XYZ file of C-alpha atoms in Angstrom:
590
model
C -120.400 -73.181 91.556
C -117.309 -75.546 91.564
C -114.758 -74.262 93.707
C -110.826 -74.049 91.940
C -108.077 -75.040 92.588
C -105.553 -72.683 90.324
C -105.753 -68.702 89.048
C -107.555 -68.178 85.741
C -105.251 -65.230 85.656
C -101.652 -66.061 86.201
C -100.006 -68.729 88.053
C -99.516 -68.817 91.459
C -96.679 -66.850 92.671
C -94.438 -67.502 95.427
C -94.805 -67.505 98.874
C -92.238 -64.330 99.535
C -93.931 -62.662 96.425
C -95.664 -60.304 98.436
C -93.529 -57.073 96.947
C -90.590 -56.083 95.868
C -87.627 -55.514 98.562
C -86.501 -52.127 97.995
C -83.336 -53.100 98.490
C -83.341 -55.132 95.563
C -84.690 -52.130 93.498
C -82.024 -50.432 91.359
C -83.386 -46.565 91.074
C -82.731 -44.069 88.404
C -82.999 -40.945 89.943
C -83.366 -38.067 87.119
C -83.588 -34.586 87.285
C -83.734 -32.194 84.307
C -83.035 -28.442 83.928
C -85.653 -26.446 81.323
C -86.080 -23.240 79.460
C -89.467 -23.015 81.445
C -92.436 -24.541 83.516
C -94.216 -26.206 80.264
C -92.726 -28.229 77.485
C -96.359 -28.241 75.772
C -95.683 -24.357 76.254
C -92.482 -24.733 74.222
C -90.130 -24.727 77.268
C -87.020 -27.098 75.962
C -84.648 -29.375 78.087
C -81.225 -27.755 78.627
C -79.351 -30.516 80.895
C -80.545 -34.042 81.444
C -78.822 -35.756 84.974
C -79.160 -39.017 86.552
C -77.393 -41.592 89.276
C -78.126 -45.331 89.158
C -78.364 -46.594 92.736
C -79.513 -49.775 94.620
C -79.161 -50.808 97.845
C -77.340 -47.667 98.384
C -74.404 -48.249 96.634
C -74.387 -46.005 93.564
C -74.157 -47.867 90.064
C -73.243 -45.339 87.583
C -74.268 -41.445 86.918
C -75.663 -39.639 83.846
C -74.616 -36.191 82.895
C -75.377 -34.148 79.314
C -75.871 -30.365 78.273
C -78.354 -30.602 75.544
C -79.311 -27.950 73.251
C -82.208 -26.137 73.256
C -82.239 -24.705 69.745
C -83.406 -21.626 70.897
C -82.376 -18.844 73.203
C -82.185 -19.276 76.822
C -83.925 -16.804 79.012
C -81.655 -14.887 81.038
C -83.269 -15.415 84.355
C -83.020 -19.678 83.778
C -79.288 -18.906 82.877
C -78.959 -16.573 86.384
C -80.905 -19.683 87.973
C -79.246 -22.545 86.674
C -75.746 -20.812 85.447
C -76.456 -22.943 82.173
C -75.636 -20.198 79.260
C -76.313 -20.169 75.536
C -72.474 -20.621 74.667
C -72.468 -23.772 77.081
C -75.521 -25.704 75.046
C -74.319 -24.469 71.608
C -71.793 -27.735 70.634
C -74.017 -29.919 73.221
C -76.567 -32.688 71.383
C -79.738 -32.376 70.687
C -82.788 -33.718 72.724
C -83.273 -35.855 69.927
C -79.441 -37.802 70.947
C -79.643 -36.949 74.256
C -83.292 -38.499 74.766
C -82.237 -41.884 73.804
C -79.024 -42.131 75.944
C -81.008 -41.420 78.755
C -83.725 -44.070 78.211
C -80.689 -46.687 77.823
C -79.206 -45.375 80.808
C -81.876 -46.086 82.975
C -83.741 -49.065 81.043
C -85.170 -51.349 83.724
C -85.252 -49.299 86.707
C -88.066 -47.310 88.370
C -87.553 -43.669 88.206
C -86.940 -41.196 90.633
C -87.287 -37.512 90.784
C -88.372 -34.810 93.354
C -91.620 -33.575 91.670
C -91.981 -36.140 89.059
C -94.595 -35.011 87.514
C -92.557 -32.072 86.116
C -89.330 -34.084 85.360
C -91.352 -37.260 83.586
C -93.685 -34.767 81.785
C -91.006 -33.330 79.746
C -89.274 -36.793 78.948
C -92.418 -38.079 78.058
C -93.356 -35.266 75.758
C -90.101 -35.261 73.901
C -90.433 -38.821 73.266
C -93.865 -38.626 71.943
C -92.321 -36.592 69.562
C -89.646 -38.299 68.366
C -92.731 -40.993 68.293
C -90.309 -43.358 70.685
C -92.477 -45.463 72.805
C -92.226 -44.702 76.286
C -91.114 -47.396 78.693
C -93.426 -48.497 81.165
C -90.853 -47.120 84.051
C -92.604 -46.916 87.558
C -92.048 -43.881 88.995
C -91.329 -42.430 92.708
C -91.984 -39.274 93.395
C -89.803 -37.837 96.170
C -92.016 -34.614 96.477
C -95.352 -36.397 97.213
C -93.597 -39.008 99.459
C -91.964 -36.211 101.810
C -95.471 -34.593 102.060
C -96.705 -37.588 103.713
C -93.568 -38.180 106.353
C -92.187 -34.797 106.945
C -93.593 -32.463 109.510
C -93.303 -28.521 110.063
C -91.066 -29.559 113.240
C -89.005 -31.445 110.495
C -88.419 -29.086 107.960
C -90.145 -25.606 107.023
C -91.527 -27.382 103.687
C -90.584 -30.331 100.979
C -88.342 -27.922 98.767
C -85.055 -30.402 97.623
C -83.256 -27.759 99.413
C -85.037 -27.985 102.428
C -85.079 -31.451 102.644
C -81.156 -31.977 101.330
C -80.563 -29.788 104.695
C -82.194 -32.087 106.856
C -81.437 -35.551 105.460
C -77.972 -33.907 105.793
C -77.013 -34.881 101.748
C -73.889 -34.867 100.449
C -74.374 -32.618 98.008
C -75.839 -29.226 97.247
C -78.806 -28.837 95.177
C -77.980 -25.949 92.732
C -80.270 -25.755 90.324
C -77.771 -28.362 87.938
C -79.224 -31.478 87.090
C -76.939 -33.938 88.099
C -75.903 -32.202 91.618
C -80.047 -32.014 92.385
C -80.089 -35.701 91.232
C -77.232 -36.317 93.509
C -79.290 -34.566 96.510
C -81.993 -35.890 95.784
C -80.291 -39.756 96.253
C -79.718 -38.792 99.502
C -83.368 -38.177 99.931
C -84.526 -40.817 98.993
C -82.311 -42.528 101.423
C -83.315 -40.605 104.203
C -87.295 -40.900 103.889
C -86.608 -44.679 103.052
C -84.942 -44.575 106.553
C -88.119 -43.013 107.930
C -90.241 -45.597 106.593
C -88.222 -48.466 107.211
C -89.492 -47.943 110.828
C -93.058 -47.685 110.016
C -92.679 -50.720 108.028
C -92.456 -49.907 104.543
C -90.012 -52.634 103.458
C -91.490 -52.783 99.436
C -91.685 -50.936 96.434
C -95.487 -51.461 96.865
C -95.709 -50.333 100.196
C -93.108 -46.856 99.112
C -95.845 -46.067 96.526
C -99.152 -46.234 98.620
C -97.780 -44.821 101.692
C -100.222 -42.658 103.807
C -99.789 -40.964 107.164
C -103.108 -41.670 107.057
C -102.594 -45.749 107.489
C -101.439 -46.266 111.152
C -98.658 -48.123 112.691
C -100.992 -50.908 114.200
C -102.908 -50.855 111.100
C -99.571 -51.607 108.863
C -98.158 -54.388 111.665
C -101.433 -56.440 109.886
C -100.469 -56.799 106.506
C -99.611 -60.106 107.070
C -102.955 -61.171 107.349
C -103.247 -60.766 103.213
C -99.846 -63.547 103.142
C -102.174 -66.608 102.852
C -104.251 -65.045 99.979
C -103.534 -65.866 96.318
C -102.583 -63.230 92.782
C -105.986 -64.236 92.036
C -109.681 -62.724 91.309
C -112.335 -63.447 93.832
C -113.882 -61.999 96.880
C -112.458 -61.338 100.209
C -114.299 -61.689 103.587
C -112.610 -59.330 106.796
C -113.541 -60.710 110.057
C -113.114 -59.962 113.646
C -112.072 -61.552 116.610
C -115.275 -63.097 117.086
C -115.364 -64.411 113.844
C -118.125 -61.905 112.585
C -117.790 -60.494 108.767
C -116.924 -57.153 109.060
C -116.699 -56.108 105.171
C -117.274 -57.924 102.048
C -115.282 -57.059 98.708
C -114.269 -58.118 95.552
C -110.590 -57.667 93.382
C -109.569 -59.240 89.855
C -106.091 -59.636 92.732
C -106.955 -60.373 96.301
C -103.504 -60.721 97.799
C -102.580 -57.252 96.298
C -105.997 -55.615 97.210
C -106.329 -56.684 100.458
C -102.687 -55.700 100.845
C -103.761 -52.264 100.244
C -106.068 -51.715 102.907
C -103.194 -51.973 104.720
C -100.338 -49.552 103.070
C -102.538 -47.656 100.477
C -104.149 -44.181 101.601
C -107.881 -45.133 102.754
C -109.894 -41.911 102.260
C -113.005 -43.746 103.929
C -112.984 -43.015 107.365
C -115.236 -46.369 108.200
C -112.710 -48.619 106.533
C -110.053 -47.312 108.515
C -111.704 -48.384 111.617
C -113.126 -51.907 109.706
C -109.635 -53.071 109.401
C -108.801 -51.292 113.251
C -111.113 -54.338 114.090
C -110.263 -57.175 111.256
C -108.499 -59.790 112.995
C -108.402 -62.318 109.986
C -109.225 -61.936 106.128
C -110.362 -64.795 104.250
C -110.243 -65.243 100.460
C -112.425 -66.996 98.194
C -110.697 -67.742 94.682
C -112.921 -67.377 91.764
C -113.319 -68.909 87.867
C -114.125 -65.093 86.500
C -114.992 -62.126 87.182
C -118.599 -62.092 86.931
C -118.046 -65.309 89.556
C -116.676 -63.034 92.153
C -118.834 -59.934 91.780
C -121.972 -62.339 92.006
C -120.157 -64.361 95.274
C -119.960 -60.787 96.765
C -123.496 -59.895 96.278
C -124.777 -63.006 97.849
C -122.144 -62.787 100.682
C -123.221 -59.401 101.664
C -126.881 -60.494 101.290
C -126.132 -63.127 103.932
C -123.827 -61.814 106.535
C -124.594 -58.270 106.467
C -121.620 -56.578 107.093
C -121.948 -53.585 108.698
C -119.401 -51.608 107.289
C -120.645 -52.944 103.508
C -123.508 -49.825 102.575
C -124.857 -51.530 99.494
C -126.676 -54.959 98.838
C -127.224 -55.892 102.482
C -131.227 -56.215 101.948
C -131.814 -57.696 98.721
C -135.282 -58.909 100.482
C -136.316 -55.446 100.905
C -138.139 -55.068 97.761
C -141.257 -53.868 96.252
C -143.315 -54.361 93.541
C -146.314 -52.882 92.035
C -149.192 -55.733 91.101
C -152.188 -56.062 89.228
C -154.501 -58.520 90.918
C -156.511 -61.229 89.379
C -160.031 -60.890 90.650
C -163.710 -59.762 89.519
C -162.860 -56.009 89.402
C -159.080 -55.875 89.386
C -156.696 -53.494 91.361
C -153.363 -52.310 91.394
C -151.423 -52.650 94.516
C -148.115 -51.869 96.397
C -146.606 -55.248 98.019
C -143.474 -56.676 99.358
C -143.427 -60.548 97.633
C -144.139 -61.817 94.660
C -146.581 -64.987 94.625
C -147.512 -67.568 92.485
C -151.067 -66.578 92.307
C -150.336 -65.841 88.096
C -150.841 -61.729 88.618
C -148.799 -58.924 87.094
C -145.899 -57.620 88.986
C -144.148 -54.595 87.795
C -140.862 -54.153 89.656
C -138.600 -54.769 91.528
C -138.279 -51.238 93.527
C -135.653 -50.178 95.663
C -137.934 -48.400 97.569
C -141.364 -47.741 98.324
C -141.517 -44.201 97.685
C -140.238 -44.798 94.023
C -142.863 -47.608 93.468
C -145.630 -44.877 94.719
C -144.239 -42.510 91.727
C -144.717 -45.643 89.312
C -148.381 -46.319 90.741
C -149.610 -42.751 90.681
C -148.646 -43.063 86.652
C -150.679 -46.025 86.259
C -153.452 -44.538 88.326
C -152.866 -41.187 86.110
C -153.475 -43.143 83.130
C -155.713 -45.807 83.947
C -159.249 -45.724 85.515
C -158.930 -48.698 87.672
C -160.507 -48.851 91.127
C -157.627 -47.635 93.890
C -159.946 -49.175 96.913
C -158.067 -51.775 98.635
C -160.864 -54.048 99.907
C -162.303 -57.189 97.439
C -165.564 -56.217 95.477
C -168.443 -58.696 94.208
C -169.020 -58.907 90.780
C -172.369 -57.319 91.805
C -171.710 -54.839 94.140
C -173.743 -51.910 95.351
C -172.033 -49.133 97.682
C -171.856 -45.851 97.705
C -169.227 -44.232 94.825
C -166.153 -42.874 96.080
C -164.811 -39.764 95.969
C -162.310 -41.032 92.262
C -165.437 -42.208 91.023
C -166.881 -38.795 91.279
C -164.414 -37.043 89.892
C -164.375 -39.460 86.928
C -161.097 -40.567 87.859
C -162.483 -44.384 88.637
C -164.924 -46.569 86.523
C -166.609 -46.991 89.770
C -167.548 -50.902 90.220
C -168.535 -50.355 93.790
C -171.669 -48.737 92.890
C -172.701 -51.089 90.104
C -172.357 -48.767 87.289
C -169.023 -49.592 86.072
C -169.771 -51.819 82.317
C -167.963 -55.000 83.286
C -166.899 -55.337 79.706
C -165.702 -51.739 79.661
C -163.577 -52.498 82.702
C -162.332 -55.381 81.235
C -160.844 -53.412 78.464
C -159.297 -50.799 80.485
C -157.461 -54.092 83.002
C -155.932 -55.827 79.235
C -154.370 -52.170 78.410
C -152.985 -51.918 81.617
C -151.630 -55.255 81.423
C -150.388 -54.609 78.271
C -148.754 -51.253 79.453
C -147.061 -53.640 82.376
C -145.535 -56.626 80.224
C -145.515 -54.996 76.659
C -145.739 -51.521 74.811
C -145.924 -48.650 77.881
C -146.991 -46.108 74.765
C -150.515 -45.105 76.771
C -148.587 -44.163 79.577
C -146.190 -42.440 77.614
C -148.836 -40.957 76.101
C -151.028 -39.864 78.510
C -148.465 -38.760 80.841
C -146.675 -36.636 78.157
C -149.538 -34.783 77.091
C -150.391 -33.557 80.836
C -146.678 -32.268 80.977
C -147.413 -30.295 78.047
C -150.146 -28.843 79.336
C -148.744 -28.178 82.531
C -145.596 -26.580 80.808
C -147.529 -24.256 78.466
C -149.368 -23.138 81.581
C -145.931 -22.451 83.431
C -146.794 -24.707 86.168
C -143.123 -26.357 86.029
C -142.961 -27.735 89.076
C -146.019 -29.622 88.261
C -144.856 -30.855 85.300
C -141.405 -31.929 86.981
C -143.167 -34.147 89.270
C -145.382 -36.015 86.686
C -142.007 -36.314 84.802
C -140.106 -38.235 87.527
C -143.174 -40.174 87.863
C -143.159 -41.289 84.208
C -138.805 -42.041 84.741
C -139.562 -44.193 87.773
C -142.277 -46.106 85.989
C -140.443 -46.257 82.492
C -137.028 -48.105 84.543
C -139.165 -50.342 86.635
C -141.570 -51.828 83.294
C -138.199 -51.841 81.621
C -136.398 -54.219 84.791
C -139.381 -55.981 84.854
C -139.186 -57.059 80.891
C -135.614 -57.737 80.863
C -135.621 -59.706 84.204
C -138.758 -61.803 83.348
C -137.200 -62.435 80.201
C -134.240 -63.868 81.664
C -135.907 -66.065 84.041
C -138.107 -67.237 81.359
C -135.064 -69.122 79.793
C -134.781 -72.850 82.192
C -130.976 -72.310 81.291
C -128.310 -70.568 79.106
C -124.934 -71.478 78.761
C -122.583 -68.540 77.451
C -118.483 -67.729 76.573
C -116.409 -64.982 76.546
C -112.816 -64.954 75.260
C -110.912 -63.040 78.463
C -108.245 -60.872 78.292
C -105.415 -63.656 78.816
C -107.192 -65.305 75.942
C -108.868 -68.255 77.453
C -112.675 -68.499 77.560
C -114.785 -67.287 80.140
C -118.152 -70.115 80.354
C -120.920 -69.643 82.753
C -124.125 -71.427 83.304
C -127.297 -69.097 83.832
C -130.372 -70.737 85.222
C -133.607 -69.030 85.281
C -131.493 -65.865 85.827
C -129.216 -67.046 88.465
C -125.702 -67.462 87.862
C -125.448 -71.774 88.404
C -121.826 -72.687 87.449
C -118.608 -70.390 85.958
C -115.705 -71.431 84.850
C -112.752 -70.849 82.533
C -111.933 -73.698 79.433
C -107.919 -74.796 79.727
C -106.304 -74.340 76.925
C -105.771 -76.585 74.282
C -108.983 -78.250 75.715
C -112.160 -80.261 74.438
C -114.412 -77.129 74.677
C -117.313 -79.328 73.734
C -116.227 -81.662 76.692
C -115.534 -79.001 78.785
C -118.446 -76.875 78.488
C -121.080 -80.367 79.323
C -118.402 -80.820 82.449
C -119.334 -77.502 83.747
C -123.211 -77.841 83.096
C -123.033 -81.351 84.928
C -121.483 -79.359 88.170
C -123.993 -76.795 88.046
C -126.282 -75.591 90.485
C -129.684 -76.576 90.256
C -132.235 -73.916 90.423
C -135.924 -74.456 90.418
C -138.252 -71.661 88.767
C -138.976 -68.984 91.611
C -143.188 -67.411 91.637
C -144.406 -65.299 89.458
C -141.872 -63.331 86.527
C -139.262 -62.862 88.878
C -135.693 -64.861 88.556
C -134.556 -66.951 90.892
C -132.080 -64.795 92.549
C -131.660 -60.804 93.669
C -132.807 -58.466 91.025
C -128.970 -57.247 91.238
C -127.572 -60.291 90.364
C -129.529 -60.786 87.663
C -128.680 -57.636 86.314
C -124.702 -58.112 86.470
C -126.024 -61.450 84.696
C -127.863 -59.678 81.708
C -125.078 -56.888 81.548
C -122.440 -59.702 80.854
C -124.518 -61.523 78.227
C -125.138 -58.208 76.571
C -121.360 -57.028 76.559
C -119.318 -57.148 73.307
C -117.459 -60.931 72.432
C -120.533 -62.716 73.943
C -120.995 -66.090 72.175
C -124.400 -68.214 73.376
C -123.460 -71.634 73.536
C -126.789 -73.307 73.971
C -129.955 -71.674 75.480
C -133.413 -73.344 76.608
C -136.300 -71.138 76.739
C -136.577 -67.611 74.885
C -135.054 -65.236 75.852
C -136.583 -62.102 74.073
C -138.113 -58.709 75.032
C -140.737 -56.708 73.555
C -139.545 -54.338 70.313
C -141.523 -51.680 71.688
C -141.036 -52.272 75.194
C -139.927 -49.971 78.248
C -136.222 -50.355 77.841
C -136.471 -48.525 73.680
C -138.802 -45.281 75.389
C -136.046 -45.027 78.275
C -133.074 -44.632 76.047
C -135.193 -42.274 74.201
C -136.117 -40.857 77.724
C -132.572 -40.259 78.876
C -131.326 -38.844 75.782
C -133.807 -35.984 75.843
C -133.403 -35.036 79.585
C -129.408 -35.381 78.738
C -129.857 -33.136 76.138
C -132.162 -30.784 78.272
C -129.556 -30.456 80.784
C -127.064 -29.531 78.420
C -128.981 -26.522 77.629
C -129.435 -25.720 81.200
C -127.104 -22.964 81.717
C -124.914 -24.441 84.665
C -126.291 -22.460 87.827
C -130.319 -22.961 86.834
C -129.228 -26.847 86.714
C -130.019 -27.316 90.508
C -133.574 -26.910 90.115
C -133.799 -30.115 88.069
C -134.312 -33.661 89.147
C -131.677 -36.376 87.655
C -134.042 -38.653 85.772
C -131.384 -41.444 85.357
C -129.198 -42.399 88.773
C -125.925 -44.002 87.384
C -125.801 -47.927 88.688
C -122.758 -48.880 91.016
C-alpha cells in the first residue's frame, strides 16, 4: 500500500489547531425555571435567563417571564416566587423560544445540570418543529463532580458551589440570578483546571479525575499527528510498541487518551509508560483497520488483547490417502486436502469434528492404513460407529462414498450434517435429556460458522484479484485492490479525476501477493473478513474482478442465518431468569 501524503478527510489543519482556547470561547450560560421536573410530563417553562460571557468579560444578558398557559403550582410559585399574575401578559414559549436561540446563536451552552435545562429547550423546539442548533454543551453539574471534593464543598448543589467559588450573586431559584451564579462557576472550576492543564474546550469536556497530572503534561506527544484516519503506534522509552489502535482522527484520538476519562485500568498505565506515539496516515478506513491488524500481528503489544496470534489457528482436514481421515492440525499445506476452518481455538474445532464424526463413519485412528490391511477392529468399529478398514472388511467403494459426502458436507451443501445432527436433538429433547441435546447443538453452531468461513474465505482467495469503489461520506471514492483475499493497495480517487486513469495507477502500486496453500487467503482469516464485510456493504461497485468469486446457494452461511434466527427466537421465549441455562450460539464479532 502506497503511503499519502494528504487527508482523504479534510485538509490539514494548523499547527496550533489542537483545541479551542477557552478563552476564545464565548459561553451562553442558560438556566430556566419550570412548572415541574418533565416537559414530556407536561411541565411548561415559566422564565427563560441567560448571560453571554467570554474571556470573562460578560457580553450581554437574557431575561423573559414566559407564560405557561396553565396554572402554576403553588409550591413552584413558593420556590421560585414566579406567580400566575406575573406570567399572565408575558410571551409565549412559542416567542420566547426563538429570542433565546438568537440570543445565544454560535456559542456553546452552559447550564448547571444541563441535561434538565437543554431537555426542555429542546423539546419545545421540536414542537414548534424548529431545528435545533448543533450548540455544544457544558455541563457545570457533571464537571464539579469530577473537581470538587467533600473537603471542598458538602455536594455540587449551585448553591453550594456559588458559596465556595464565592459568586457574586445569589442563586434563588430565578433564572437569570442562577445563570448569573452559575457564571461565576464556571469561572471558578475553569480556575481549578487551568492548573491541571485544561487550557481547551476539548480538554473542559473530557475531563476526568481519573486522568492524572503526569498523564495530562503528555498530550503533547499527539502535536505531530495529523486530523486524519489511520492507525497509531504508543511506544516506550525503549522504543517497544506498547498499544496498537486505529481512529477515522488520530490527532484528536490520541489526544484523548490523554484528557478523556479512560475506564480501562491497563490503558491508564499503557500511556503511564508511552514515551512517544507515532501515526501512520491512511487512504480509508478499511486501510487503517487492516494496518492495525497486521501491526498487532507483528509487534505484539502487550496491552493490545485481540489479534496478537493470528498464527494460532486450527483447522479441521480431510486427508488424501487410501482410507481417508479427518484430523485436527495447526497449518494448512499444499498437499490438495480439505481444510475446514480457520478456528480460534482448539476446543471449538473438537465441537466441529465430533459433528463430522457424529455424522460420518470415517475411521478416527490417527496412524496411515494399507489399502489391504488386516488388524484387529477397534472399539468405533464395534459399535458400528466406523466402517472399519483396519480389519479388511470395510467395502472400499462403500468408503469411498461415505469420504465424497463428507467432502461435499466440507466445501458445499452441510444438509447431512444438518440432518443427522438435528434429528439426534430431537430425540434427545423428546426424551428430556436437554443437556444432551444442548451440547450436540453447540456442536452443530461451531461446525455450521467454521464450513461457512471456510466457503466465504476460499471463495475470496479463489479470485487472483478484485478491484472495488465505494463513494465515502465526503463524496469521493473509496478504491482498493484485493488480491487473493489480502488487501494489496487502497486509495481514494481526487476529484474531478480520470477514474479510469486513476484506478490502473493504484493497481500498478499494488502489492503483489502470490496464492498461499491450500483454500486459505493469503493473509489472517481476520483480515480477510473486514475484506469480505466491505465488499458486501451497501454502495459497493466491482470495478474489475479476475477469478470467481461465488459461494455455494446451499452452503453453510444460508443454514446459519436460518440457525441464528431460530435460537434468537428461542431466547426470546425464554422467560428472562431460565435464560442462564442456555449457551449463546452466535458470539457477536469485534
Amino acid at each position: 500500500m502506497r503511503p499519502r501524503s494528504s487527508s482523504a478527510w479534510e485538509t490539514q489543519r494548523s499547527f496550533d489547531e489542537l483545541g479551542r482556547p477557552l478563552r476564545d470561547i464565548t459561553f451562553c450560560v442558560v438556566d430556566l425555571e419550570t412548572t415541574g421536573g418533565s416537559a414530556e410530563g407536561g411541565s411548561m417553562i415559566t422564565e427563560i435567563g441567560a448571560v453571554k460571557v467570554r474571556g470573562g468579560e460578560i457580553l450581554g444578558e437574557f431575561q423573559t417571564l414566559v407564560n405557561p398557559h396553565t396554572a402554576i403550582p403553588p409550591f413552584i410559585a413558593v420556590l421560585t416566587g414566579i406567580s400566575n399574575t406575573m406570567v399572565a401578559d408575558a410571551p409565549g414559549i412559542e416567542s420566547a423560544l426563538p429570542a433565546f436561540l438568537e440570543f445565544a446563536q454560535g456559542c456553546v451552552l452552559v447550564a448547571h445540570n444541563a441535561p434538565f435545562d437543554v431537555g426542555f429547550l429542546k423539546h419545545f423546539a421540536a414542537q414548534q418543529g424548529r431545528p435545533w442548533p448543533a450548540f455544544e454543551v457544558v455541563d457545570t453539574a457533571k464537571l464539579a463532580r469530577r473537581v470538587i471534593t467533600r473537603d471542598d464543598a458538602p455536594n455540587c448543589k449551585l448553591s453550594s458551589l456559588a458559596v465556595l467559588f464565592r459568586a457574586g450573586t445569589e442563586p434563588n431559584h430565578r433564572a437569570l440570578s442562577d445563570a448569573r451564579a452559575t457564571v461565576d462557576v464556571l469561572h471558578g472550576l475553569m480556575e481549578r483546571l487551568g492548573g491541571l492543564g485544561v487550557h481547551t474546550l476539548e480538554e473542559l469536556q473530557t475531563f476526568s479525575a481519573r486522568v492524572s497530572t503526569a498523564q495530562r503534561k503528555k498530550r503533547h506527544l499527539a502535536e505531530t499527528l495529523p486530523h486524519a484516519p489511520g492507525v497509531y503506534l504508543f511506544r516506550d522509552d525503549r522504543e517497544r510498541v506498547l498499544y496498537v489502535g486505529t481512529s477515522r482522527d488520530l490527532r484528536t484520538r490520541v489526544r484523548s487518551y490523554f484528557t478523556a476519562s479512560e475506564t480501562r485500568s491497563r490503558m491508564g498505565e499503557m500511556v503511564g509508560l508511552a514515551a512517544t506515539v507515532t501515526g501512520i496516515e491512511c487512504a480509508t478506513t478499511l486501510e487503517a483497520q487492516i494496518r492495525e491488524l497486521r501491526l498487532i500481528a507483528e509487534h505484539k503489544p502487550r496491552y493490545n488483547r485481540r489479534s496478537r496470534f493470528p498464527e494460532k489457528m486450527h483447522f479441521v482436514k480431510l486427508t488424501r490417502e487410501p482410507w481417508p481421515r479427518l484430523s485436527l492440525v495447526k497449518r494448512v499445506l499444499d498437499d490438495q486436502a480439505d481444510y475446514l476452518g480457520p478456528f480460534s481455538s482448539r476446543k471449538v474445532a473438537e465441537k466441529a469434528l465430533q459433528v463430522l464424526h457424529d455424522t460420518f463413519p470415517v475411521r478416527q485412528c490417527s496412524d496411515r492404513l494399507a489399502r489391504k490391511a488386516a488388524r484387529t477392529p477397534c472399539v468405533l468399529a464395534e459399535m458400528g460407529r466406523c466402517l472399519s478398514p483396519c480389519d479388511g472388511s470395510a467395502d472400499e467403494a462403500a468408503y469411498d462414498t461415505v469420504v465424497r459426502q463428507l467432502r461435499d458436507t466440507l466445501l458445499h451443501r452441510p444438509d447431512e450434517v444438518i440432518d443427522a445432527i438435528s434429528e439426534r436433538m430431537s430425540t434427545l429433547a423428546a426424551a428430556e435429556r436437554f443437556e444432551e441435546a444442548g451440547v450436540h447443538r453447540d456442536r452443530l453452531a461451531a461446525f455450521l460458522r467454521a464450513a461457512s468461513r471456510t466457503q466465504r474465505l476460499s471463495a475470496l482467495s479463489r479470485c487472483a484479484e478484485m478491484v472495488a469503489a465505494r463513494r465515502g461520506d465526503d463524496g469521493r471514492w473509496e478504491v482498493h485492490v484485493v488480491r487473493r483475499g489480502r488487501l494489496a493497495a487502497a486509495g481514494t480517487m481526487p476529484p474531478g479525476g480520470d477514474a479510469h486513469g486513476y484506478v490502473e495507477q493504484l493497481r500498478a502500486s499494488a502489492e503483489t501477493v502470490l496464492p498461499a496453500p491450500g483454500p486459505v487467503p493469503a493473509a489472517s482469516a481476520e483480515e480477510s473478513e473486514l475484506v469480505l464485510r466491505w465488499l458486501e456493504s451497501p454502495g459497493i461497485r466491482l470495478i474489475d474482478i479476475d477469478g470467481e468469486w461465488t459461494c455455494p446457494v446451499a452452503g453453510a452461511t444460508r443454514h446459519l442465518a436460518v440457525h441464528d434466527a431460530v435460537e434468537s427466537s428461542r431466547r426470546d421465549l425464554v422467560p428472562f431468569d431460565e435464560r442462564r441455562d442456555l449457551t449463546p450460539v452466535h458470539r457477536p464479532t469485534r
